[in-house]
Coordinates of N, CA and C in Angstrom, one line a residue:
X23 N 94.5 87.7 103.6 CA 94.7 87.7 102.2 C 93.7 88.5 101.5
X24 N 92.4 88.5 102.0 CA 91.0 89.6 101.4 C 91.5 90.4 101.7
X25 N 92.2 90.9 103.0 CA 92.4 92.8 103.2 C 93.4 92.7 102.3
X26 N 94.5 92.2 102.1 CA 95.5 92.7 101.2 C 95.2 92.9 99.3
X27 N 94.3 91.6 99.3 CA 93.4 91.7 97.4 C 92.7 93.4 97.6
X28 N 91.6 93.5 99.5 CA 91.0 94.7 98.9 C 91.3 95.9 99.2
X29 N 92.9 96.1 99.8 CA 93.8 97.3 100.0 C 94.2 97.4 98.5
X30 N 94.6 96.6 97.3 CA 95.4 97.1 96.5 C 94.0 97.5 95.9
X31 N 92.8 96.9 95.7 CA 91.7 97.2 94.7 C 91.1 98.8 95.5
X32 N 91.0 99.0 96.6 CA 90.6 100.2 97.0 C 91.4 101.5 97.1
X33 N 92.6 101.0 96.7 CA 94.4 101.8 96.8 C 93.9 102.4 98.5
X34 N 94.5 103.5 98.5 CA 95.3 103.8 99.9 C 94.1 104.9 100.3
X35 N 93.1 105.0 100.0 CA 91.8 106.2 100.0 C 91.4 105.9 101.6
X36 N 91.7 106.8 102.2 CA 90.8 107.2 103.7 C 89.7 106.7 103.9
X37 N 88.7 107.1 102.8 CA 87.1 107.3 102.8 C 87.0 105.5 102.3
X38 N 87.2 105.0 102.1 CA 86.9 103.6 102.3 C 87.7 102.5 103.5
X39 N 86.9 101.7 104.0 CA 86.9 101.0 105.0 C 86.8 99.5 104.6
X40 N 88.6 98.8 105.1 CA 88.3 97.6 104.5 C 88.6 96.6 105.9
X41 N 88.1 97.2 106.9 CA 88.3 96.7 108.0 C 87.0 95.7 108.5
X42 N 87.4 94.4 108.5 CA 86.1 93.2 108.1 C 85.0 93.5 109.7
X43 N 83.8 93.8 109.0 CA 83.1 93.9 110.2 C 82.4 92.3 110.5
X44 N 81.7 91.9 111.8 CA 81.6 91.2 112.3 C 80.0 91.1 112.5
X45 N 79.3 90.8 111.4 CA 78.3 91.4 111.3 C 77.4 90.1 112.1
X46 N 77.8 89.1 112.1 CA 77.3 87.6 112.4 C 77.3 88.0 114.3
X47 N 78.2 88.2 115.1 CA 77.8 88.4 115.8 C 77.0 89.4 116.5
X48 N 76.8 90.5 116.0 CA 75.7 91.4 116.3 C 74.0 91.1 115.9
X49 N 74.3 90.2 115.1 CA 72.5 89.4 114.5 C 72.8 88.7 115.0
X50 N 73.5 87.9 115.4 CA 73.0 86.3 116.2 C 72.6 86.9 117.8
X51 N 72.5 87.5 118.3 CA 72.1 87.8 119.2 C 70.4 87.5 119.4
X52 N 70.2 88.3 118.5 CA 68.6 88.4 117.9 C 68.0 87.7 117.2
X53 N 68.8 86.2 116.2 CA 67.7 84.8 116.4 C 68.9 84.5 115.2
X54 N 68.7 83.4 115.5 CA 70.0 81.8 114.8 C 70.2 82.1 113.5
X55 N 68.5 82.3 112.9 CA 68.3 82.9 111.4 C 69.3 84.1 110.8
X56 N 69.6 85.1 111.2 CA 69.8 85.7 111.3 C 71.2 85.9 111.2
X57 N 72.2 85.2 111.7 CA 73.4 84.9 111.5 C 73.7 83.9 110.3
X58 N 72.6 82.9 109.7 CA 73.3 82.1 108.7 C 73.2 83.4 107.7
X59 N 72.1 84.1 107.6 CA 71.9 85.1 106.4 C 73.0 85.9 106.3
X60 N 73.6 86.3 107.4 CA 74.7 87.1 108.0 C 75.7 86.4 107.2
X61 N 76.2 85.5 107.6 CA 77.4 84.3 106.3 C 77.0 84.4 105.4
X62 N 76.1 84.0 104.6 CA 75.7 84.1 103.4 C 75.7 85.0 102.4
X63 N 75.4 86.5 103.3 CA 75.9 87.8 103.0 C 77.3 88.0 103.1
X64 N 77.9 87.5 103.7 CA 79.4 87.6 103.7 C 80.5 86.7 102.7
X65 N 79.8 85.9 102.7 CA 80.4 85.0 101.7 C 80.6 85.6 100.1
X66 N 79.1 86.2 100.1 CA 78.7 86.9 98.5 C 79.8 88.0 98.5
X67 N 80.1 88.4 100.0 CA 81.2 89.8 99.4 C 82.5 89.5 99.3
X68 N 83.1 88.6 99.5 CA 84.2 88.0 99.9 C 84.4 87.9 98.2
X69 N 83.1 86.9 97.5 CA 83.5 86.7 96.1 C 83.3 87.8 95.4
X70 N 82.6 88.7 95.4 CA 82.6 90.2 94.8 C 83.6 90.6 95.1
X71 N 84.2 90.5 96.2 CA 85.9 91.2 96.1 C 86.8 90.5 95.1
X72 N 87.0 89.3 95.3 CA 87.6 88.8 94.6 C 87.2 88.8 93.0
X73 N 86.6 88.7 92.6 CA 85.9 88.6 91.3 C 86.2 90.2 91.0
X74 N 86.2 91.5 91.6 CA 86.5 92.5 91.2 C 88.2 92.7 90.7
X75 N 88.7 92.3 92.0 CA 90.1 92.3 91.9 C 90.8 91.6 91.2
X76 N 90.1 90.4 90.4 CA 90.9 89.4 89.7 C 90.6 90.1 88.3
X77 N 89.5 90.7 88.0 CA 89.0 91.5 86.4 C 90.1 92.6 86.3
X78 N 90.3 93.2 87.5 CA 91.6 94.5 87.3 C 93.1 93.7 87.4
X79 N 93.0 92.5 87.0 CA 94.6 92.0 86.9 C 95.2 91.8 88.1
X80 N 94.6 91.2 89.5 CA 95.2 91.2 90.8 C 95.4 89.2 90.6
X81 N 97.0 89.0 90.5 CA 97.0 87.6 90.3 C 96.7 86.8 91.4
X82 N 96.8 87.4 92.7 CA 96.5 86.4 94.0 C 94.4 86.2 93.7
X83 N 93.8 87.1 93.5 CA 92.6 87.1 93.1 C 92.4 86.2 92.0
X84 N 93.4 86.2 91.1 CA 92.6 85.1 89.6 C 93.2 84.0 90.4
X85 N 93.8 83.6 90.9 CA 94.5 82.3 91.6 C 93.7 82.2 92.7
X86 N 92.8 82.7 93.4 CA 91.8 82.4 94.7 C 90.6 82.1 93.2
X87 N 89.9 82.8 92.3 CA 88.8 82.4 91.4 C 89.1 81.1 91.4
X88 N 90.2 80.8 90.4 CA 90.3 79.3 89.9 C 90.3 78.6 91.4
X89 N 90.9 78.2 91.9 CA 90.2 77.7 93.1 C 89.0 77.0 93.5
X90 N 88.5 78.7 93.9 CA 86.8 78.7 94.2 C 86.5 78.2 93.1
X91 N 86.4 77.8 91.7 CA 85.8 77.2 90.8 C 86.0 75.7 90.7
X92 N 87.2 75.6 90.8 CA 87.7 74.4 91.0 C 87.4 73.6 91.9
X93 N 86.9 73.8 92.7 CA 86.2 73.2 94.4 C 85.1 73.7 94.4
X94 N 84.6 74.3 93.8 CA 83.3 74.8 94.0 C 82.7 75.2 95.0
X95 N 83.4 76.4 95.8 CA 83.5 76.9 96.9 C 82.7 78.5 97.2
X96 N 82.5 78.9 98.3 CA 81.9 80.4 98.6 C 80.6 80.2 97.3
X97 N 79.9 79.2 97.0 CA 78.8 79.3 96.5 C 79.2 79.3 95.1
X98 N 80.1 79.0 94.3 CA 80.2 79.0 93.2 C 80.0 77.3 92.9
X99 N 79.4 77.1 91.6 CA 79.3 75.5 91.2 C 80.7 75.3 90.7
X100 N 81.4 73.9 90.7 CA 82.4 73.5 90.3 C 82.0 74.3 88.8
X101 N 83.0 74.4 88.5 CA 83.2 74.8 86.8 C 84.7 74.2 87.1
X102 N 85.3 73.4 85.3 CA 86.8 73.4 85.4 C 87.3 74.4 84.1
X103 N 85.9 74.6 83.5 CA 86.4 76.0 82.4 C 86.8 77.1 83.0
X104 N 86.0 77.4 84.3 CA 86.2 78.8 84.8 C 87.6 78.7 85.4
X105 N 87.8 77.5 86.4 CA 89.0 77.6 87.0 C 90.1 77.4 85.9
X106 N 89.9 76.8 85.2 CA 91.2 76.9 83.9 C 91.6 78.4 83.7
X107 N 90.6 79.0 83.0 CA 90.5 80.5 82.9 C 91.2 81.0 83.6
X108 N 91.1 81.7 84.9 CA 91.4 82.1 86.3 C 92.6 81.6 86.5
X109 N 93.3 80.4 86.9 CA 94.3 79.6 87.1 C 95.1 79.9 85.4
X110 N 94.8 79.8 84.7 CA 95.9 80.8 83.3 C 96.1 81.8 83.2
X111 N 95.5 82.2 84.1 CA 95.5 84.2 83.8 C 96.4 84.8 85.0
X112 N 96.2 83.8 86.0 CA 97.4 84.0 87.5 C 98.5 83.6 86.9
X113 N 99.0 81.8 86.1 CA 99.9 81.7 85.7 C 100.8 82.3 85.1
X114 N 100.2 82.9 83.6 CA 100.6 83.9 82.9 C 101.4 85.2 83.5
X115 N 100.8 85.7 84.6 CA 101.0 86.6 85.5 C 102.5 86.6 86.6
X116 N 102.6 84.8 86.2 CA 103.5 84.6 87.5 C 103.2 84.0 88.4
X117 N 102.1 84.1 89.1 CA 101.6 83.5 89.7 C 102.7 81.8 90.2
X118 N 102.9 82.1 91.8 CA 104.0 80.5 91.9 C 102.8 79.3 92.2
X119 N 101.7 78.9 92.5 CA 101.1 78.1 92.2 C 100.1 77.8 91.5
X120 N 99.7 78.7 90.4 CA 98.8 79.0 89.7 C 99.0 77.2 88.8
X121 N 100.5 77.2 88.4 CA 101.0 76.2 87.0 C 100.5 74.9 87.8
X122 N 101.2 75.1 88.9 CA 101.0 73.7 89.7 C 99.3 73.3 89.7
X123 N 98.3 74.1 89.9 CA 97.6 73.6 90.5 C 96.8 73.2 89.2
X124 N 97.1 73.9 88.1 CA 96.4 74.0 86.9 C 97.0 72.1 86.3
X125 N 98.0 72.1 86.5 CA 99.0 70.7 86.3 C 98.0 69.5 87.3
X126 N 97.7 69.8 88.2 CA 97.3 68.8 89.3 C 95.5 68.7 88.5
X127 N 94.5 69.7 88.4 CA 93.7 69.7 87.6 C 93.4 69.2 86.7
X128 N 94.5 69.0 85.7 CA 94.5 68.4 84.7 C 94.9 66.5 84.2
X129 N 95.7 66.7 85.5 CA 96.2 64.8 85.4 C 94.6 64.1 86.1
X130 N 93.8 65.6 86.9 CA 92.9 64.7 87.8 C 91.9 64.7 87.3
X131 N 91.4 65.0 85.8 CA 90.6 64.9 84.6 C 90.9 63.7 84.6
X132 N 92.2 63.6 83.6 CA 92.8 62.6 82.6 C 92.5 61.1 83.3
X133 N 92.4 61.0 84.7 CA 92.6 60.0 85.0 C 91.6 59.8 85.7
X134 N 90.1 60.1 85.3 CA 89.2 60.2 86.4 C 88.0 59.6 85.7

């Protein structure tokens, strides 16, 4: 789903490479440390992708944001402003579970 958010955000250009490297096992080799920083780096770019591709109107991307906001996931703190946000801007878009999940969010405020 990342290659396809960062095929359409990179369009069809040769000179970039969206082929996921594997950077965790070439540092874990060389000490434990090394590989969590490895994730942690990878994590940060996963949401830099997405957070790019969701600003240029990519709805599977504002529908992964709200999400990650929503769950407070890839290092983001719960926010339900931000996933509101994000999860209306997929809906708006079309987005087929954007309504739903925005709908399920909201009864699980109301009742909480």
């Amino acid at each position: 789903m990342l290659v396809h958010i960062l095929k359409r955000f990179l369009g069809n250009n040769s000179s970039h490479s969206i082929a996921p490297t594997n950077m965790k096992d070439e540092v874990s080799i060389k000490h434990p440390l090394h590989a969590a920083l490895a994730d942690e780096q990878n994590t940060r770019n996963i949401m830099w992708g997405y957070l790019r591709a969701a600003l240029r109107g990519d709805q599977e991307a504002q529908y992964q944001m709200g999400l990650n906001y929503l769950n407070g996931q890839f290092g983001l703190d719960r926010s339900y402003i931000h996933a509101e946000k994000w999860l209306e801007q997929a809906a708006h878009q079309g987005h087929p579970f954007a309504k739903e999940e925005l709908k399920k969010a909201y009864n699980q405020l109301a009742f909480s």
